[in-house]
mmCIF file of C-alpha atoms in Angstrom:
data_model
loop_
_atom_site.group_PDB
_atom_site.id
_atom_site.type_symbol
_atom_site.label_atom_id
_atom_site.label_comp_id
_atom_site.label_asym_id
_atom_site.label_seq_id
_atom_site.Cartn_x
_atom_site.Cartn_y
_atom_site.Cartn_z
ATOM 1 C CA MET A 1 0.000 0.000 0.000
ATOM 2 C CA ARG A 2 1.403 3.368 -0.939
ATOM 3 C CA ARG A 3 2.027 6.039 1.683
ATOM 4 C CA LEU A 4 -0.398 8.937 2.048
ATOM 5 C CA LEU A 5 1.525 12.149 1.386
ATOM 6 C CA ASN A 6 0.435 15.760 1.657
ATOM 7 C CA THR A 7 -1.619 17.825 -0.746
ATOM 8 C CA LEU A 8 -0.537 21.430 -1.154
ATOM 9 C CA PHE A 9 -3.520 23.786 -1.414
ATOM 10 C CA VAL A 10 -2.818 27.253 -2.798
ATOM 11 C CA THR A 11 -5.709 29.440 -1.670
ATOM 12 C CA THR A 12 -4.352 32.953 -2.327
ATOM 13 C CA GLU A 13 -5.459 34.276 -5.704
ATOM 14 C CA ASP A 14 -2.189 36.022 -6.684
ATOM 15 C CA ILE A 15 0.263 33.194 -5.932
ATOM 16 C CA TYR A 16 2.427 31.962 -8.809
ATOM 17 C CA LEU A 17 4.056 28.546 -8.440
ATOM 18 C CA SER A 18 7.515 27.800 -9.775
ATOM 19 C CA LEU A 19 10.224 25.159 -9.487
ATOM 20 C CA ASP A 20 13.566 25.544 -7.730
ATOM 21 C CA GLY A 21 15.557 22.314 -7.685
ATOM 22 C CA GLU A 22 13.291 19.746 -6.023
ATOM 23 C CA ASN A 23 11.044 22.342 -4.401
ATOM 24 C CA VAL A 24 7.833 24.050 -5.398
ATOM 25 C CA VAL A 25 8.089 27.757 -4.625
ATOM 26 C CA ALA A 26 5.125 30.048 -3.991
ATOM 27 C CA ASN A 27 5.720 33.571 -5.268
ATOM 28 C CA ARG A 28 3.809 36.818 -4.880
ATOM 29 C CA ASP A 29 4.935 39.824 -6.921
ATOM 30 C CA LYS A 30 8.157 37.925 -7.738
ATOM 31 C CA GLN A 31 8.903 37.502 -4.026
ATOM 32 C CA GLU A 32 9.148 34.043 -2.465
ATOM 33 C CA VAL A 33 6.546 33.471 0.256
ATOM 34 C CA GLY A 34 6.749 29.702 0.654
ATOM 35 C CA ARG A 35 8.815 26.650 -0.309
ATOM 36 C CA TYR A 36 7.773 22.985 -0.182
ATOM 37 C CA PRO A 37 9.772 19.833 -1.067
ATOM 38 C CA LEU A 38 8.212 17.923 -3.941
ATOM 39 C CA HIS A 39 9.012 14.547 -2.388
ATOM 40 C CA ASN A 40 6.543 15.304 0.445
ATOM 41 C CA LEU A 41 3.657 15.952 -1.943
ATOM 42 C CA GLU A 42 1.207 13.711 -3.755
ATOM 43 C CA GLY A 43 -0.840 16.552 -5.167
ATOM 44 C CA ILE A 44 -1.103 20.316 -5.639
ATOM 45 C CA VAL A 45 -4.425 22.118 -5.967
ATOM 46 C CA SER A 46 -4.169 25.777 -6.946
ATOM 47 C CA PHE A 47 -7.083 28.163 -6.469
ATOM 48 C CA SER A 48 -5.029 30.993 -7.979
ATOM 49 C CA TYR A 49 -5.428 32.545 -11.405
ATOM 50 C CA ALA A 50 -1.676 33.295 -11.548
ATOM 51 C CA GLY A 51 -0.883 29.681 -12.487
ATOM 52 C CA ALA A 52 2.358 27.728 -12.469
ATOM 53 C CA SER A 53 5.587 27.574 -14.450
ATOM 54 C CA PRO A 54 6.061 25.027 -17.249
ATOM 55 C CA ALA A 55 9.071 23.670 -15.366
ATOM 56 C CA LEU A 56 6.932 22.899 -12.315
ATOM 57 C CA MET A 57 4.246 21.314 -14.489
ATOM 58 C CA GLY A 58 6.874 19.102 -16.088
ATOM 59 C CA ALA A 59 8.328 18.091 -12.720
ATOM 60 C CA CYS A 60 4.880 17.217 -11.363
ATOM 61 C CA ALA A 61 4.081 15.176 -14.461
ATOM 62 C CA GLY A 62 7.401 13.377 -14.241
ATOM 63 C CA GLN A 63 7.008 12.527 -10.560
ATOM 64 C CA ASN A 64 3.298 11.616 -10.739
ATOM 65 C CA ILE A 65 2.285 14.559 -8.563
ATOM 66 C CA SER A 66 -1.241 15.572 -9.459
ATOM 67 C CA LEU A 67 -1.452 19.296 -10.281
ATOM 68 C CA SER A 68 -4.958 20.739 -10.595
ATOM 69 C CA PHE A 69 -6.135 24.274 -11.254
ATOM 70 C CA CYS A 70 -9.436 25.625 -9.924
ATOM 71 C CA THR A 71 -10.999 29.061 -9.828
ATOM 72 C CA PRO A 72 -10.591 30.904 -6.510
ATOM 73 C CA ARG A 73 -14.122 29.740 -5.672
ATOM 74 C CA GLY A 74 -13.405 26.068 -6.262
ATOM 75 C CA ARG A 75 -14.659 25.332 -9.785
ATOM 76 C CA PHE A 76 -12.369 22.853 -11.540
ATOM 77 C CA LEU A 77 -10.482 24.191 -14.568
ATOM 78 C CA ALA A 78 -7.771 21.738 -15.621
ATOM 79 C CA ARG A 79 -5.296 19.073 -14.544
ATOM 80 C CA VAL A 80 -1.689 18.511 -15.541
ATOM 81 C CA SER A 81 -0.800 14.881 -16.145
ATOM 82 C CA GLY A 82 2.251 13.282 -17.602
ATOM 83 C CA GLU A 83 2.767 10.107 -19.544
ATOM 84 C CA SER A 84 -0.002 7.614 -18.882
ATOM 85 C CA SER A 85 0.929 5.112 -16.211
ATOM 86 C CA GLY A 86 -0.019 1.473 -16.208
ATOM 87 C CA ASN A 87 -0.484 -1.135 -18.885
ATOM 88 C CA VAL A 88 -1.989 0.094 -22.137
ATOM 89 C CA LEU A 89 -4.047 -3.122 -22.177
ATOM 90 C CA LEU A 90 -5.871 -1.919 -19.052
ATOM 91 C CA ARG A 91 -6.996 1.271 -20.752
ATOM 92 C CA ARG A 92 -8.003 -0.592 -23.901
ATOM 93 C CA THR A 93 -10.159 -2.817 -21.727
ATOM 94 C CA GLN A 94 -11.622 0.242 -20.019
ATOM 95 C CA TYR A 95 -12.554 1.769 -23.376
ATOM 96 C CA ARG A 96 -14.158 -1.469 -24.615
ATOM 97 C CA VAL A 97 -16.209 -1.788 -21.441
ATOM 98 C CA ALA A 98 -17.258 1.873 -21.661
ATOM 99 C CA ASP A 99 -18.559 1.213 -25.184
ATOM 100 C CA ASP A 100 -20.572 -1.833 -24.043
ATOM 101 C CA PRO A 101 -23.866 -0.697 -22.420
ATOM 102 C CA GLU A 102 -24.374 -3.960 -20.523
ATOM 103 C CA GLU A 103 -20.836 -4.112 -19.162
ATOM 104 C CA SER A 104 -20.891 -0.412 -18.270
ATOM 105 C CA CYS A 105 -24.127 -0.847 -16.354
ATOM 106 C CA ARG A 106 -22.673 -3.817 -14.454
ATOM 107 C CA ILE A 107 -19.977 -1.546 -13.006
ATOM 108 C CA ALA A 108 -22.141 1.564 -12.699
ATOM 109 C CA ARG A 109 -24.754 -0.206 -10.606
ATOM 110 C CA ASN A 110 -22.076 -1.087 -8.053
ATOM 111 C CA PHE A 111 -21.086 2.572 -7.807
ATOM 112 C CA ILE A 112 -24.722 3.474 -7.189
ATOM 113 C CA PHE A 113 -25.295 0.571 -4.816
ATOM 114 C CA GLY A 114 -22.405 1.924 -2.748
ATOM 115 C CA LYS A 115 -23.833 5.431 -2.878
ATOM 116 C CA LEU A 116 -27.262 4.312 -1.663
ATOM 117 C CA TYR A 117 -25.825 2.037 0.998
ATOM 118 C CA ASN A 118 -23.583 4.791 2.348
ATOM 119 C CA SER A 119 -26.386 7.363 2.198
ATOM 120 C CA ARG A 120 -28.504 5.098 4.350
ATOM 121 C CA GLN A 121 -25.600 4.488 6.730
ATOM 122 C CA SER A 122 -25.207 8.239 7.159
ATOM 123 C CA ILE A 123 -28.882 8.609 8.041
ATOM 124 C CA GLU A 124 -28.718 5.675 10.436
ATOM 125 C CA ARG A 125 -25.648 7.112 12.143
ATOM 126 C CA THR A 126 -27.472 10.385 12.737
ATOM 127 C CA ARG A 127 -30.474 8.493 14.087
ATOM 128 C CA ARG A 128 -28.247 6.550 16.454
ATOM 129 C CA ASP A 129 -26.258 9.527 17.714
ATOM 130 C CA HIS A 130 -28.954 12.198 17.839
ATOM 131 C CA GLY A 131 -32.271 10.358 17.712
ATOM 132 C CA ALA A 132 -33.649 12.047 20.827
ATOM 133 C CA ARG A 133 -33.537 15.523 19.265
ATOM 134 C CA LEU A 134 -34.695 14.654 15.744
ATOM 135 C CA ASP A 135 -37.794 13.501 13.904
ATOM 136 C CA GLY A 136 -36.840 9.841 14.072
ATOM 137 C CA GLU A 137 -39.847 8.690 12.089
ATOM 138 C CA LYS A 138 -38.949 10.930 9.131
ATOM 139 C CA LEU A 139 -35.360 9.712 9.104
ATOM 140 C CA GLN A 140 -36.434 6.093 9.413
ATOM 141 C CA LYS A 141 -38.832 6.456 6.505
ATOM 142 C CA ALA A 142 -36.087 7.855 4.275
ATOM 143 C CA SER A 143 -33.677 5.144 5.381
ATOM 144 C CA GLU A 144 -36.176 2.383 4.636
ATOM 145 C CA GLN A 145 -37.008 3.903 1.270
ATOM 146 C CA ILE A 146 -33.344 3.875 0.254
ATOM 147 C CA LYS A 147 -32.932 0.345 1.608
ATOM 148 C CA ASP A 148 -35.809 -0.851 -0.581
ATOM 149 C CA PHE A 149 -33.964 0.385 -3.674
ATOM 150 C CA LEU A 150 -30.826 -1.682 -3.018
ATOM 151 C CA PRO A 151 -32.017 -5.055 -4.426
ATOM 152 C CA THR A 152 -33.416 -3.336 -7.519
ATOM 153 C CA VAL A 153 -30.179 -1.442 -8.140
ATOM 154 C CA SER A 154 -28.217 -4.697 -7.821
ATOM 155 C CA ALA A 155 -30.251 -6.304 -10.602
ATOM 156 C CA VAL A 156 -30.734 -3.401 -13.022
ATOM 157 C CA THR A 157 -29.359 -3.905 -16.546
ATOM 158 C CA ALA A 158 -30.033 -0.530 -18.192
ATOM 159 C CA SER A 159 -28.113 2.648 -17.352
ATOM 160 C CA ASP A 160 -31.119 4.927 -17.878
ATOM 161 C CA THR A 161 -33.121 2.888 -15.387
ATOM 162 C CA LEU A 162 -30.190 3.024 -12.979
ATOM 163 C CA ARG A 163 -30.032 6.810 -13.243
ATOM 164 C CA GLY A 164 -33.736 7.022 -12.506
ATOM 165 C CA LEU A 165 -33.403 4.878 -9.389
ATOM 166 C CA GLU A 166 -30.398 6.893 -8.240
ATOM 167 C CA GLY A 167 -32.307 10.136 -8.706
ATOM 168 C CA THR A 168 -35.287 8.924 -6.688
ATOM 169 C CA ALA A 169 -33.066 7.637 -3.886
ATOM 170 C CA ALA A 170 -31.086 10.896 -3.891
ATOM 171 C CA THR A 171 -34.347 12.808 -3.445
ATOM 172 C CA ALA A 172 -35.111 10.729 -0.349
ATOM 173 C CA TYR A 173 -31.610 11.273 1.025
ATOM 174 C CA PHE A 174 -31.431 14.995 0.391
ATOM 175 C CA GLY A 175 -34.957 15.283 1.741
ATOM 176 C CA VAL A 176 -33.618 14.594 5.251
ATOM 177 C CA LEU A 177 -30.190 16.222 4.956
ATOM 178 C CA ASP A 178 -31.591 19.384 6.512
ATOM 179 C CA ASP A 179 -32.726 17.313 9.505
ATOM 180 C CA MET A 180 -29.152 16.107 10.013
ATOM 181 C CA LEU A 181 -27.942 19.709 10.359
ATOM 182 C CA LEU A 182 -28.117 20.296 14.101
ATOM 183 C CA SER A 183 -26.478 23.676 14.647
ATOM 184 C CA ARG A 184 -27.549 27.276 13.866
ATOM 185 C CA LYS A 185 -30.440 26.325 11.637
ATOM 186 C CA GLU A 186 -31.195 29.929 10.762
ATOM 187 C CA SER A 187 -27.925 30.013 8.804
ATOM 188 C CA PHE A 188 -27.196 26.383 7.960
ATOM 189 C CA PHE A 189 -30.164 24.846 6.173
ATOM 190 C CA PHE A 190 -30.623 22.679 3.109
ATOM 191 C CA HIS A 191 -33.683 23.032 0.898
ATOM 192 C CA GLY A 192 -32.282 21.413 -2.229
ATOM 193 C CA ARG A 193 -29.105 21.164 -4.265
ATOM 194 C CA SER A 194 -27.949 24.339 -6.047
ATOM 195 C CA ARG A 195 -24.774 24.856 -8.083
ATOM 196 C CA ARG A 196 -22.928 27.503 -10.083
ATOM 197 C CA PRO A 197 -23.425 29.421 -7.929
ATOM 198 C CA PRO A 198 -24.503 27.678 -4.723
ATOM 199 C CA LEU A 199 -27.370 29.621 -3.192
ATOM 200 C CA ASP A 200 -26.868 28.872 0.491
ATOM 201 C CA ARG A 201 -24.073 28.069 2.935
ATOM 202 C CA VAL A 202 -24.576 24.306 2.932
ATOM 203 C CA ASN A 203 -24.503 24.087 -0.856
ATOM 204 C CA ALA A 204 -21.346 26.221 -0.901
ATOM 205 C CA LEU A 205 -19.668 23.710 1.418
ATOM 206 C CA LEU A 206 -20.935 20.705 -0.543
ATOM 207 C CA SER A 207 -19.709 22.106 -3.855
ATOM 208 C CA PHE A 208 -16.260 22.802 -2.432
ATOM 209 C CA ALA A 209 -15.985 19.342 -0.853
ATOM 210 C CA TYR A 210 -17.142 17.632 -4.059
ATOM 211 C CA SER A 211 -14.507 19.539 -6.042
ATOM 212 C CA LEU A 212 -11.789 18.294 -3.682
ATOM 213 C CA LEU A 213 -13.096 14.738 -3.760
ATOM 214 C CA ALA A 214 -13.210 14.784 -7.569
ATOM 215 C CA HIS A 215 -9.544 15.810 -7.607
ATOM 216 C CA ASP A 216 -8.611 12.960 -5.266
ATOM 217 C CA CYS A 217 -10.566 10.407 -7.312
ATOM 218 C CA ALA A 218 -9.072 11.577 -10.613
ATOM 219 C CA ALA A 219 -5.544 11.395 -9.200
ATOM 220 C CA ALA A 220 -6.238 7.916 -7.786
ATOM 221 C CA LEU A 221 -7.550 6.588 -11.104
ATOM 222 C CA GLU A 222 -4.644 7.998 -13.095
ATOM 223 C CA SER A 223 -2.169 6.573 -10.582
ATOM 224 C CA VAL A 224 -3.383 3.002 -11.230
ATOM 225 C CA GLY A 225 -3.365 3.427 -15.011
ATOM 226 C CA LEU A 226 -7.028 4.197 -15.714
ATOM 227 C CA ASP A 227 -8.344 7.094 -17.793
ATOM 228 C CA ALA A 228 -10.241 9.422 -15.447
ATOM 229 C CA TYR A 229 -12.127 10.946 -18.396
ATOM 230 C CA VAL A 230 -13.846 7.760 -19.649
ATOM 231 C CA GLY A 231 -16.635 6.650 -17.337
ATOM 232 C CA PHE A 232 -19.313 4.001 -17.147
ATOM 233 C CA LEU A 233 -22.189 6.013 -15.660
ATOM 234 C CA HIS A 234 -21.393 9.631 -16.487
ATOM 235 C CA THR A 235 -21.315 10.130 -20.234
ATOM 236 C CA ASP A 236 -18.279 11.378 -22.122
ATOM 237 C CA ARG A 237 -17.919 15.116 -22.429
ATOM 238 C CA PRO A 238 -14.810 17.144 -23.354
ATOM 239 C CA GLY A 239 -12.953 18.078 -20.178
ATOM 240 C CA ARG A 240 -15.259 16.066 -17.932
ATOM 241 C CA LEU A 241 -13.672 13.640 -15.447
ATOM 242 C CA SER A 242 -16.411 11.081 -16.042
ATOM 243 C CA LEU A 243 -14.800 8.090 -14.330
ATOM 244 C CA ALA A 244 -13.741 10.242 -11.367
ATOM 245 C CA LEU A 245 -17.366 11.366 -11.054
ATOM 246 C CA ASP A 246 -18.427 7.705 -11.203
ATOM 247 C CA LEU A 247 -16.043 6.738 -8.422
ATOM 248 C CA MET A 248 -17.128 9.734 -6.367
ATOM 249 C CA GLU A 249 -20.713 8.550 -6.179
ATOM 250 C CA GLU A 250 -20.151 5.894 -3.515
ATOM 251 C CA LEU A 251 -17.802 8.186 -1.549
ATOM 252 C CA ARG A 252 -19.899 11.366 -1.445
ATOM 253 C CA PRO A 253 -22.115 10.383 1.529
ATOM 254 C CA CYS A 254 -19.394 8.944 3.767
ATOM 255 C CA ILE A 255 -16.513 11.288 2.954
ATOM 256 C CA ALA A 256 -17.818 14.633 1.677
ATOM 257 C CA ASP A 257 -21.330 14.846 3.141
ATOM 258 C CA ARG A 258 -20.378 13.552 6.599
ATOM 259 C CA PHE A 259 -17.430 15.931 6.632
ATOM 260 C CA ILE A 260 -19.764 18.860 5.951
ATOM 261 C CA LEU A 261 -22.165 17.732 8.666
ATOM 262 C CA THR A 262 -19.264 17.546 11.127
ATOM 263 C CA CYS A 263 -17.981 20.992 10.159
ATOM 264 C CA ILE A 264 -21.408 22.510 10.763
ATOM 265 C CA ASN A 265 -22.545 20.525 13.791
ATOM 266 C CA ASN A 266 -19.180 20.896 15.569
ATOM 267 C CA ARG A 267 -18.989 24.617 14.708
ATOM 268 C CA VAL A 268 -15.777 24.318 12.699
ATOM 269 C CA ILE A 269 -17.397 26.678 10.183
ATOM 270 C CA SER A 270 -19.421 29.711 11.280
ATOM 271 C CA PRO A 271 -22.147 31.707 9.484
ATOM 272 C CA ASP A 272 -19.715 34.612 9.108
ATOM 273 C CA ASP A 273 -17.340 32.487 7.013
ATOM 274 C CA PHE A 274 -19.272 33.201 3.821
ATOM 275 C CA GLN A 275 -19.654 35.960 1.268
ATOM 276 C CA LEU A 276 -23.180 36.672 0.067
ATOM 277 C CA ARG A 277 -23.079 37.914 -3.532
ATOM 278 C CA GLU A 278 -25.582 40.216 -5.244
ATOM 279 C CA GLY A 279 -26.735 37.535 -7.663
ATOM 280 C CA GLY A 280 -27.654 35.243 -4.767
ATOM 281 C CA GLY A 281 -24.458 33.180 -4.779
ATOM 282 C CA VAL A 282 -22.859 32.149 -1.498
ATOM 283 C CA LEU A 283 -19.108 31.558 -1.295
ATOM 284 C CA LEU A 284 -16.570 30.726 1.392
ATOM 285 C CA THR A 285 -14.196 33.498 2.432
ATOM 286 C CA ASP A 286 -10.458 33.030 1.944
ATOM 287 C CA ASP A 287 -9.860 32.472 5.656
ATOM 288 C CA ALA A 288 -12.719 29.979 5.867
ATOM 289 C CA ARG A 289 -11.332 27.981 2.941
ATOM 290 C CA ARG A 290 -8.036 27.666 4.777
ATOM 291 C CA VAL A 291 -9.844 26.349 7.863
ATOM 292 C CA PHE A 292 -11.869 23.999 5.680
ATOM 293 C CA LEU A 293 -8.807 22.632 3.875
ATOM 294 C CA LYS A 294 -6.881 22.137 7.118
ATOM 295 C CA SER A 295 -9.778 20.106 8.527
ATOM 296 C CA TRP A 296 -10.091 18.202 5.233
ATOM 297 C CA GLN A 297 -6.448 17.176 5.397
ATOM 298 C CA GLU A 298 -6.818 16.098 9.026
ATOM 299 C CA LYS A 299 -9.861 14.021 8.066
ATOM 300 C CA LYS A 300 -7.835 12.257 5.370
ATOM 301 C CA GLN A 301 -5.302 11.177 8.006
ATOM 302 C CA GLU A 302 -7.906 9.363 10.139
ATOM 303 C CA VAL A 303 -7.387 5.593 10.104
ATOM 304 C CA ILE A 304 -10.285 3.308 9.167
ATOM 305 C CA THR A 305 -10.612 -0.405 8.383
ATOM 306 C CA HIS A 306 -11.447 -1.080 4.754
ATOM 307 C CA PRO A 307 -14.620 -3.214 4.715
ATOM 308 C CA TYR A 308 -13.572 -5.356 1.742
ATOM 309 C CA LEU A 309 -9.841 -5.760 2.348
ATOM 310 C CA GLY A 310 -10.006 -5.766 6.137
ATOM 311 C CA GLU A 311 -6.865 -3.593 6.247
ATOM 312 C CA LYS A 312 -6.336 -0.418 8.238
ATOM 313 C CA LEU A 313 -5.597 2.660 6.132
ATOM 314 C CA PRO A 314 -6.136 6.428 6.193
ATOM 315 C CA TRP A 315 -9.387 7.842 4.821
ATOM 316 C CA GLY A 316 -7.312 9.646 2.202
ATOM 317 C CA LEU A 317 -6.267 6.370 0.574
ATOM 318 C CA VAL A 318 -9.806 5.072 0.090
ATOM 319 C CA PRO A 319 -10.111 6.528 -3.460
ATOM 320 C CA THR A 320 -6.806 4.883 -4.398
ATOM 321 C CA VAL A 321 -7.874 1.507 -3.000
ATOM 322 C CA GLN A 322 -11.192 1.678 -4.866
ATOM 323 C CA ALA A 323 -9.351 2.621 -8.066
ATOM 324 C CA LEU A 324 -7.070 -0.382 -7.585
ATOM 325 C CA LEU A 325 -10.062 -2.683 -7.077
ATOM 326 C CA LEU A 326 -11.685 -1.304 -10.226
ATOM 327 C CA ALA A 327 -8.484 -1.927 -12.187
ATOM 328 C CA ARG A 328 -8.307 -5.479 -10.828
ATOM 329 C CA TYR A 329 -11.877 -6.127 -11.940
ATOM 330 C CA LEU A 330 -11.178 -4.796 -15.440
ATOM 331 C CA ARG A 331 -8.111 -7.040 -15.657
ATOM 332 C CA GLY A 332 -10.253 -10.049 -14.756
ATOM 333 C CA ASP A 333 -8.741 -10.617 -11.298
ATOM 334 C CA LEU A 334 -12.083 -10.037 -9.533
ATOM 335 C CA ASP A 335 -15.557 -11.304 -10.380
ATOM 336 C CA GLY A 336 -17.083 -7.884 -9.711
ATOM 337 C CA TYR A 337 -16.154 -4.403 -8.593
ATOM 338 C CA PRO A 338 -16.627 -4.167 -4.793
ATOM 339 C CA PRO A 339 -17.905 -0.687 -3.821
ATOM 340 C CA TYR A 340 -16.825 0.911 -0.565
ATOM 341 C CA LEU A 341 -19.539 0.068 1.963
ATOM 342 C CA TRP A 342 -19.179 2.275 5.007
ATOM 343 C CA LYS A 343 -19.556 0.647 8.403
#
C-alpha cells in the first residue's frame, strides 16, 4: 500500500508557483513566500489565477504529482498529467467496457449501490447519535425507502433505469439532509441542491468538498493506469472527469457529506465564514477555505478499516484503494467491482 503524502492547497489568488531544484516555490509579486519539497507531496491544488511555471508542471508530471487548477471559488479548470501510467491493455479494456452498455451498467450499478448504501448508513448514524432531538420517524422512513432500492439497483441492466433509481433515492436522502444539520439552523439549512453558484451556505460547502473529492478520485484513477475521463455512468464530455465522477458517487455520503455535517454541527465553520453575492451566490471566504482545507487534510489522516480488504488505512487512501479494485476487476482478477460500503 502506498504512503499517504500531503496535498498542497494554494488558496491565495495572486500566488504563482515555480520550481527551484526539487522544491515548489510560492511567489507573490516575484517575491518568495513559501517553499515545499516535492518529495513530500502527492498533489497540488491551486485556487489561484496566476498559475504555475512550465518547469513545475513538467516536474509534477514526471514525478506523478497531481497538479490541478481551480478558480478561486473552487470550480475545476484543468489538470496537468504526464505520460499515462499502467499497462496500455488496461486502458483498452476500459474503453471497450465503456462502449458496451451492458458491461458499463454492471460496473455503474455497483457505484450506485455503494452510494445508496452509504447514504442510508449516514442517516442511520445520525439516528443513532442524535435520535432524541430529531424527527426519528422521518429519518427512518427515508432510510427504509433507500434500503428498498438496493435489491433493484443490484439487478438493473439498463443505465437509464439506474439513473432514474439513483435520482429517486437521492431525493429521499437529500430530503432529510436538513434534519441532520443540528447547529444554527437559521444560517445552515438545506432546501435542495444548487450549483454555479450555490445559493446557500450548505450548498457552498458541498460544492467545495465535491470539487476536492473529484480531484482525489481523478488522481487515484490515473495513478493506477485508468483514464479518469472515460466513465461508465457519467457520459463522455470534453474536459469532464467522467470516471472520477463515477467513483465519487459511492464516496460522497461517507466522505464529503459527513465531513460537511461535522464541520457545521461541531462549529468548525461559522455563518460569518461566507460571502453573500448580489446575484444570490454564497461563497466561502479566503480564511474559511483555509480552515476547511486544514480540517479536510486532518480528516484524510484518520485511520479506518477497509470493509472489503479488512486492512487499516487512512481515509485519504480510500479513493486509491477503490481505483485499484476497479483496475483489478477490469483485468479479470475479480468477479465484480466491490464498492466501498461504510460501516
